[in-house]
XYZ file of C-alpha atoms in Angstrom:
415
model
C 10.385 18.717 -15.359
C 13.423 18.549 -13.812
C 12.597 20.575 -10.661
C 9.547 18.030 -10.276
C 12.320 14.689 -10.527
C 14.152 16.280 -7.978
C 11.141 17.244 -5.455
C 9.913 13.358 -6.042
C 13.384 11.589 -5.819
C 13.813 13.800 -2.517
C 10.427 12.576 -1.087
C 11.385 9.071 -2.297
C 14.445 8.927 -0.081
C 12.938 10.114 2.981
C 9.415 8.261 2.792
C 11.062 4.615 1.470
C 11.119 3.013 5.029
C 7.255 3.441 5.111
C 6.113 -0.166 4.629
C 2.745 0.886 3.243
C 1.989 -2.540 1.224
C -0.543 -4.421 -0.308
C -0.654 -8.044 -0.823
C -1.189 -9.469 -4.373
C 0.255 -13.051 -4.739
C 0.028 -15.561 -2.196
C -0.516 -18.903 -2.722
C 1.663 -20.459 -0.227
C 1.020 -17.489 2.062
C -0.782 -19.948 4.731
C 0.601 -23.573 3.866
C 1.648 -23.952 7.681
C -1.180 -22.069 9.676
C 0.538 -19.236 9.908
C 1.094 -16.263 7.764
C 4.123 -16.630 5.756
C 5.495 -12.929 4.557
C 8.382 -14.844 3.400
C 6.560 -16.200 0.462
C 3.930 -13.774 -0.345
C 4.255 -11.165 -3.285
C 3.798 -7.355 -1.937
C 3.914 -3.832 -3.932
C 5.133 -0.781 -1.899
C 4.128 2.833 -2.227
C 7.813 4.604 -2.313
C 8.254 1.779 -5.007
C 5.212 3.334 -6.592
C 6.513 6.701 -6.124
C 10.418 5.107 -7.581
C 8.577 3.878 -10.733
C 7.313 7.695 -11.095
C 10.832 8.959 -10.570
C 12.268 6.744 -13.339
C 9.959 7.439 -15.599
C 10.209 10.843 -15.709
C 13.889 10.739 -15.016
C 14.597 8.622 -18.338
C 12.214 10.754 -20.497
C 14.238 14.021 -19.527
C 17.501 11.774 -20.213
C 16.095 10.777 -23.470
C 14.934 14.333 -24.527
C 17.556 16.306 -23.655
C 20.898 13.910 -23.779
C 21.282 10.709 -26.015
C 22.481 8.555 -23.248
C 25.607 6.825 -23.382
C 26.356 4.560 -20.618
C 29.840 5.289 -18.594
C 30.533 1.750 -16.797
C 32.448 -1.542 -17.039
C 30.514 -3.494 -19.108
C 31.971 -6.872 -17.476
C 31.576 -5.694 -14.192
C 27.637 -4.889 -15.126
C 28.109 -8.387 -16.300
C 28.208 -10.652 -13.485
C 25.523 -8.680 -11.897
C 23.206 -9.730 -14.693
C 24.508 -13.042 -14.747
C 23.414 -12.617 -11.082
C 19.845 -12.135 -11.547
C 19.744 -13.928 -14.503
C 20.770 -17.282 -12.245
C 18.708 -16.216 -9.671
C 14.953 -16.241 -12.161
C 16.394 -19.455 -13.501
C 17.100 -21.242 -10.381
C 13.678 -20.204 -8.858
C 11.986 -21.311 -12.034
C 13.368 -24.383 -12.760
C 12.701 -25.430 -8.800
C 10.646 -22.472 -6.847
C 8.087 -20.226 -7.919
C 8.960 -18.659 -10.917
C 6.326 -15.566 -10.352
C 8.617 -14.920 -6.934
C 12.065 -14.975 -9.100
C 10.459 -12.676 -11.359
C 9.602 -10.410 -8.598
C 13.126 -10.487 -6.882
C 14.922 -9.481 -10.329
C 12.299 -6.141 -10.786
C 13.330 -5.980 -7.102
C 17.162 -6.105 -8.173
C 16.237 -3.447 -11.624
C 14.642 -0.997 -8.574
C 17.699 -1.231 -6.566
C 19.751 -0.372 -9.964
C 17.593 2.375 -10.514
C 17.998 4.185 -7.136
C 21.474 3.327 -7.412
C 21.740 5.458 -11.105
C 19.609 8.278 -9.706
C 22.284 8.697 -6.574
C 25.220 8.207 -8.949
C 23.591 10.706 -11.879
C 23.529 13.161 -9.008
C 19.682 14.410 -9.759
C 20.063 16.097 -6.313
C 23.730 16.899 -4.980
C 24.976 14.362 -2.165
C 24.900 16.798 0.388
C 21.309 17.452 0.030
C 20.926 14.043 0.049
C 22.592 13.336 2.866
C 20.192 16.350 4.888
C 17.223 14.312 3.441
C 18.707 10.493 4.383
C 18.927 12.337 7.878
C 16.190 13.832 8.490
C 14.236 11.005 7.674
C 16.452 8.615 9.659
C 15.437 11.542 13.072
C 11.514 10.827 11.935
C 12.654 7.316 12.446
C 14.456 7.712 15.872
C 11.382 9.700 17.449
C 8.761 7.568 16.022
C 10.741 4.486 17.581
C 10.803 6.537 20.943
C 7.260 6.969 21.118
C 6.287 3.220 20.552
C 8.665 2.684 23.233
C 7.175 5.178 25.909
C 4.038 3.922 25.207
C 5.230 -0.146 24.990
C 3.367 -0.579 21.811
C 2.062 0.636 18.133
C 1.153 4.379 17.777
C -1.982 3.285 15.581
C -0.726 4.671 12.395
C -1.059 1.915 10.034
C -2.311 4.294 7.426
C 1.871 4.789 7.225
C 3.096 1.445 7.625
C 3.209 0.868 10.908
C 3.110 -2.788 12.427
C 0.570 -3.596 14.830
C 2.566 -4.219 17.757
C 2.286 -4.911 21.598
C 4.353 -6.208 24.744
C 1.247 -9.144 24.766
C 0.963 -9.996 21.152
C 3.063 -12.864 19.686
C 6.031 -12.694 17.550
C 6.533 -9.164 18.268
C 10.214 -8.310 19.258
C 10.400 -7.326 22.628
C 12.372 -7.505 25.926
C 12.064 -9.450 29.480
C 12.824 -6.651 32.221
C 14.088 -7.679 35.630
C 10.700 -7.011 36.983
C 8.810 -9.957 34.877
C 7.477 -7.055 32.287
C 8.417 -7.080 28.717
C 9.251 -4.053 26.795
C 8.709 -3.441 23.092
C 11.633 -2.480 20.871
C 11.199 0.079 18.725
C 10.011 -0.869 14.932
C 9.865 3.207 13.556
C 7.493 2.490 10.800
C 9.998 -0.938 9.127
C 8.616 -4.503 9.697
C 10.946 -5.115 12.470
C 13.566 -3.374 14.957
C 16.522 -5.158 13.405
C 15.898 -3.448 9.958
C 15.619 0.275 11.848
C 18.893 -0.636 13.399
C 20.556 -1.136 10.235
C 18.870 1.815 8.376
C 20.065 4.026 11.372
C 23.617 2.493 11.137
C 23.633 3.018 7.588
C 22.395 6.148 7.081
C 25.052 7.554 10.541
C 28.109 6.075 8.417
C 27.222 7.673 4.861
C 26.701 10.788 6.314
C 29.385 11.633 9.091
C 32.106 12.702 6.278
C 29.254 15.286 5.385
C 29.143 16.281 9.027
C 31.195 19.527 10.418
C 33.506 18.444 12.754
C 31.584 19.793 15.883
C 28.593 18.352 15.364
C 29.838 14.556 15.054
C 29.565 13.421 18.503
C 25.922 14.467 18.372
C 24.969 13.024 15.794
C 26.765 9.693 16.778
C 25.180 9.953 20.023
C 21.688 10.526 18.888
C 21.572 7.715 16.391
C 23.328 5.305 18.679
C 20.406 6.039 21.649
C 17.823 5.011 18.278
C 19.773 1.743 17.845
C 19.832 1.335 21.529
C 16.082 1.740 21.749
C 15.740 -1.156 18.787
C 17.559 -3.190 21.169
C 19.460 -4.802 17.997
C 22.723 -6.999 19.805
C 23.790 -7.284 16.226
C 23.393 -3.298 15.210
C 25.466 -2.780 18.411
C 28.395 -4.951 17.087
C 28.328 -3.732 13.559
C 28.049 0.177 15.185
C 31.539 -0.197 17.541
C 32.927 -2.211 14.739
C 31.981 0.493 11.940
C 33.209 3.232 14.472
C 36.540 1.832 15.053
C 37.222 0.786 11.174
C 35.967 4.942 10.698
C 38.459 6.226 13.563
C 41.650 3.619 12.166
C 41.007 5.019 8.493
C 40.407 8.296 10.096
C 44.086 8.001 10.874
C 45.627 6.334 8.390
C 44.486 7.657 4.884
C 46.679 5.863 2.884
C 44.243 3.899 0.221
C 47.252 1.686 0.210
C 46.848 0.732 3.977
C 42.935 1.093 3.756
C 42.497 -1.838 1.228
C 44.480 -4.370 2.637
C 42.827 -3.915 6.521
C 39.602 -4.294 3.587
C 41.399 -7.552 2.804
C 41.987 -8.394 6.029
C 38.597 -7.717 7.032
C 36.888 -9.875 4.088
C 39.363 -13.076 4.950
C 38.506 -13.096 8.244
C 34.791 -12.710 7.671
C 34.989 -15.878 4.678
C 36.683 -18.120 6.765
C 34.024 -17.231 10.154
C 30.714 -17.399 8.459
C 32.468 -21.329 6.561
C 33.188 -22.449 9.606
C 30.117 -21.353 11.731
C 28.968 -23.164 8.418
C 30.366 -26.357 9.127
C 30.356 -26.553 12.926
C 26.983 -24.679 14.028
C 25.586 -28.240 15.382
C 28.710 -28.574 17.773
C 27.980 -25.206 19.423
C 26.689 -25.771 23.067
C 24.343 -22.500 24.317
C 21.953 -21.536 26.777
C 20.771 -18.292 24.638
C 17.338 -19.412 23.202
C 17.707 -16.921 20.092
C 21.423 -17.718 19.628
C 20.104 -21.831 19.992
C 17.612 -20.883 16.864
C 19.992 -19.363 14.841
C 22.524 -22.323 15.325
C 19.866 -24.885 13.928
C 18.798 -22.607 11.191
C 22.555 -22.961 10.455
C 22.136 -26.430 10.462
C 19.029 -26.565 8.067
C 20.715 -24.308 6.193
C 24.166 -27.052 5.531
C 21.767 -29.329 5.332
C 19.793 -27.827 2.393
C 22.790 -26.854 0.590
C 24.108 -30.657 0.837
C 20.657 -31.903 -1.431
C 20.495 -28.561 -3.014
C 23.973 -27.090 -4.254
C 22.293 -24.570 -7.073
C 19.677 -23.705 -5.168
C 16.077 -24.219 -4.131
C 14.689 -20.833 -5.248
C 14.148 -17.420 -4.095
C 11.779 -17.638 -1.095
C 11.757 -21.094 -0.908
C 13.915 -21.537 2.167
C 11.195 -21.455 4.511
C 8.708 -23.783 2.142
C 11.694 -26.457 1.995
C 13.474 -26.402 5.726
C 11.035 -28.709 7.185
C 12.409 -31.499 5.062
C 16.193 -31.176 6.496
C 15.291 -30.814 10.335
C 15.140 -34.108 12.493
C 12.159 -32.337 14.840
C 8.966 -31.024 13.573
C 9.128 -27.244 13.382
C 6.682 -25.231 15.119
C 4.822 -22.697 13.182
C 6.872 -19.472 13.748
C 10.110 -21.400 13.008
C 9.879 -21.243 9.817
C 11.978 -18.562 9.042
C 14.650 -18.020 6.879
C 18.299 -18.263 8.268
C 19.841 -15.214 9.476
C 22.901 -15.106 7.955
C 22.667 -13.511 4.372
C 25.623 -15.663 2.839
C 24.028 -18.831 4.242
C 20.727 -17.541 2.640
C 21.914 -16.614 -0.960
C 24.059 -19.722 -0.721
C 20.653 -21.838 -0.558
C 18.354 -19.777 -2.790
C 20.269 -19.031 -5.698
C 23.114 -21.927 -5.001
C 26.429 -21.896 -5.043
C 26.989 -20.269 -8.364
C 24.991 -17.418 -6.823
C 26.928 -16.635 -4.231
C 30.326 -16.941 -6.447
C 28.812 -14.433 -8.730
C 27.833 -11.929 -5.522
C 30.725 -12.282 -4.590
C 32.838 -11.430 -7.522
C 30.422 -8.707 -8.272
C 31.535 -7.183 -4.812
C 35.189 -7.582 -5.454
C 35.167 -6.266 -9.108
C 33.509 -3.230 -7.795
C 35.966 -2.436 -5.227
C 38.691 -3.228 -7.708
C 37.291 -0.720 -10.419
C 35.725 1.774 -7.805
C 37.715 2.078 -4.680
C 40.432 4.597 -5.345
C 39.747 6.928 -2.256
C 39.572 4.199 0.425
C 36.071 5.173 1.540
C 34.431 1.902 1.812
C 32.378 2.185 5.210
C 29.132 1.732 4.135
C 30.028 -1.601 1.905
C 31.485 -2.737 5.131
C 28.238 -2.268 7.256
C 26.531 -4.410 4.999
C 29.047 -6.982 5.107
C 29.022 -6.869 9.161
C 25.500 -7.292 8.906
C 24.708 -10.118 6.685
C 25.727 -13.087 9.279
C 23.809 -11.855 11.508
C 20.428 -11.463 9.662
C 18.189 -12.043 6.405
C 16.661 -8.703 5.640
C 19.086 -7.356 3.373
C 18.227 -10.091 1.307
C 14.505 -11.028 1.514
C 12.675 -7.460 2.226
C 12.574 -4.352 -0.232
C 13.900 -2.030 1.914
C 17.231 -4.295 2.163
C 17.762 -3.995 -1.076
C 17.122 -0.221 -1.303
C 19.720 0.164 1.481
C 22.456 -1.670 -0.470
C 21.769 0.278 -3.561
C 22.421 3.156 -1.627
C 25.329 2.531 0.129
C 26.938 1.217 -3.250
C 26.066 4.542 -4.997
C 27.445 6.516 -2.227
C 30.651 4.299 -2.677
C 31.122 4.218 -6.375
C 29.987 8.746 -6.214
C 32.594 9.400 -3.451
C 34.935 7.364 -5.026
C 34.692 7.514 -8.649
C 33.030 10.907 -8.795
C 32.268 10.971 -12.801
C 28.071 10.731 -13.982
C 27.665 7.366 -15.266
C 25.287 8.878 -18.088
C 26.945 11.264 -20.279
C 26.082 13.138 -23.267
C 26.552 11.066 -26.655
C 29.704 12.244 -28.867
């Protein structure tokens, strides 16, 4: 059994950015015209194939080891308290079916997150699979670019994309043409940017010295081909937090530039907060953003605990002055802003201690880079928050960071 857990928790990580899906709740799916993924219940294969994993992976636990759980039990805590606000929230005022759906959501993410930390393969292997899959990604991205458009092979996820088909993410070239960004086989370019990001980060320490630069290079031409301004930010900010820790290795000094860094990025996403509807821009897509800001303060104002998860988009019409058009209604890309009007205040408090209390308890080696992506990313997007495979990548980058820091099984034998 145990050779067959590790073959399927090995295909898991390298198949989980296929967005092969099926639809199975969607009532408000089409309330504006439009197709509305926001609100609209999905089941994934690699979740199918996770479910698998778990099972078998708890029967062998059971069998062979009575299990004895190895972790703060307050810290475990507030992350329960976490989900449990979250179901309440969207029952009491959303769509209780889609709160119930976001917590088995959060339980998956805990899984994969035990299966890294149990070790059921060793982290270097996983690393070799996390790559290798992110390299499928990278040349599967190239080819939709070269050929400005879908590769056809839906039967693995792919989107149905084109440089003439609306709401597709694409460029404006000089010459009048526009040029698709690469999707891989994710719903969108920005989420390939951040898996590639991701994946780069947790893997360089596992990287010999010489072959770095490649690798660096080779996932920072994928990100380029997404064409992801905000993957491009978070990947010279990541590089140059990796090179100044590189340097300085005290955990001492590493923390407080941690500090530093989580100050600075509280006190920029309040007051983009407060003051996005006194920002003057040209930039269409940065003008969006700034009034889903807006809708977003205003939500919060009548809605301080929340409106429910998935409910942003079903609820912003009724806090902007202009009628929105049907492909504006999207949830706000920031993921603070987000979690702030889904689950409420309360919500976000309880994230946010729940990140804190794990670097408190876990970070004794200073190697944080991975938490850090995720919290360069979240003001500039949604997905981390809102798709599956957002929440898959945070469960991995916080069991790389509690393994590499805290490197004891969190199941053990029973005395």
């Amino acid at each position: 059994m145990v050779s067959v857990i590790k073959y399927l928790w090995g295909l898991f990580l390298f198949t989980f950015p296929l967005s092969i899906r099926w639809v199975f709740y969607e009532p408000a799916s089409y309330r504006f015209g439009n197709f509305n993924p926001w609100v609209t219940g999905f089941v994934y294969l690699p979740e199918i194939l996770l479910g698998v994993v778990f099972v078998l992976w708890i029967i062998y636990k059971l069998k062979v080891e009575s299990l004895k759980l190895k972790v703060g039990s307050w810290l475990w805590g507030v992350f329960f308290l976490f989900a449990i606000n979250a179901f309440v929230v969207t029952l009491l005022f959303g769509d209780g079916f889609l709160g119930a759906m976001f917590v088995l959501r959060l339980f998956e993410a805990l899984v994969v997150f035990w299966l890294l930390t149990d070790e059921v393969l060793p982290i270097k292997n996983m690393v070799t699979i996390l790559l290798f899959g992110a390299v499928l990604q990278i040349l599967w991205g190239y080819a939709q670019w070269r050929m400005n458009g879908s590769l056809g092979l839906t039967w693995l996820g792919e989107s149905v994309f084109g440089p003439d088909i609306f709401g597709v993410a694409k460029i404006d070239l000089a010459d009048g043409a526009k040029q698709v960004r690469a999707y891989g086989s994710f719903l969108h370019s920005n989420i390939l940017a951040a898996y590639l990001l991701i994946i780069l980060f947790l893997s360089l320490r596992y990287l010999k010295y010489g072959y770095k630069l490649f690798w660096i290079a080779l996932f920072t031409w994928g990100i380029y081909l997404t064409n992801s301004q905000a993957a491009m930010i978070v990947d010279a900010l990541t590089l140059g937090l990796y090179i100044l820790f590189a340097f300085f290795k005290s955990p001492l000094f590493r923390k407080a530039i941690g500090l530093a860094i989580i100050v600075v990025l509280a006190l920029g996403n309040f007051w983009f907060f407060k003051n996005s509807h006194a920002i003057q821009t040209r930039d269409l897509s940065i003008q969006e953003r700034l009034e889903q800001n807006v809708i977003s303060r205003n939500m919060w104002s009548a809605h301080p605990f929340g409106v429910g998860v998935s409910d942003f988009t079903l609820e912003m019409e009724h806090f902007n002055a202009d009628k929105l058009l049907p492909w504006e209604f999207q949830p706000v890309h920031n993921t603070y802003f987000l979690i702030l009007n889904e689950v409420g205040v309360q919500g976000l408090l309880l994230l946010l201690l729940f990140i804190l209390a794990l670097f408190d308890r876990y970070w004794e080696g200073g190697k944080a880079i991975g938490i850090f992506i995720l919290l360069f990313l979240m003001p500039f997007d949604h997905f981390l928050w809102d798709s599956w495979v957002g929440l898959i990548l945070i469960a991995i980058v916080a069991g790389f960071f509690v393994l590499e820091n805290h490197p004891h099984k969190l199941f053990t034998k029973e005395d």
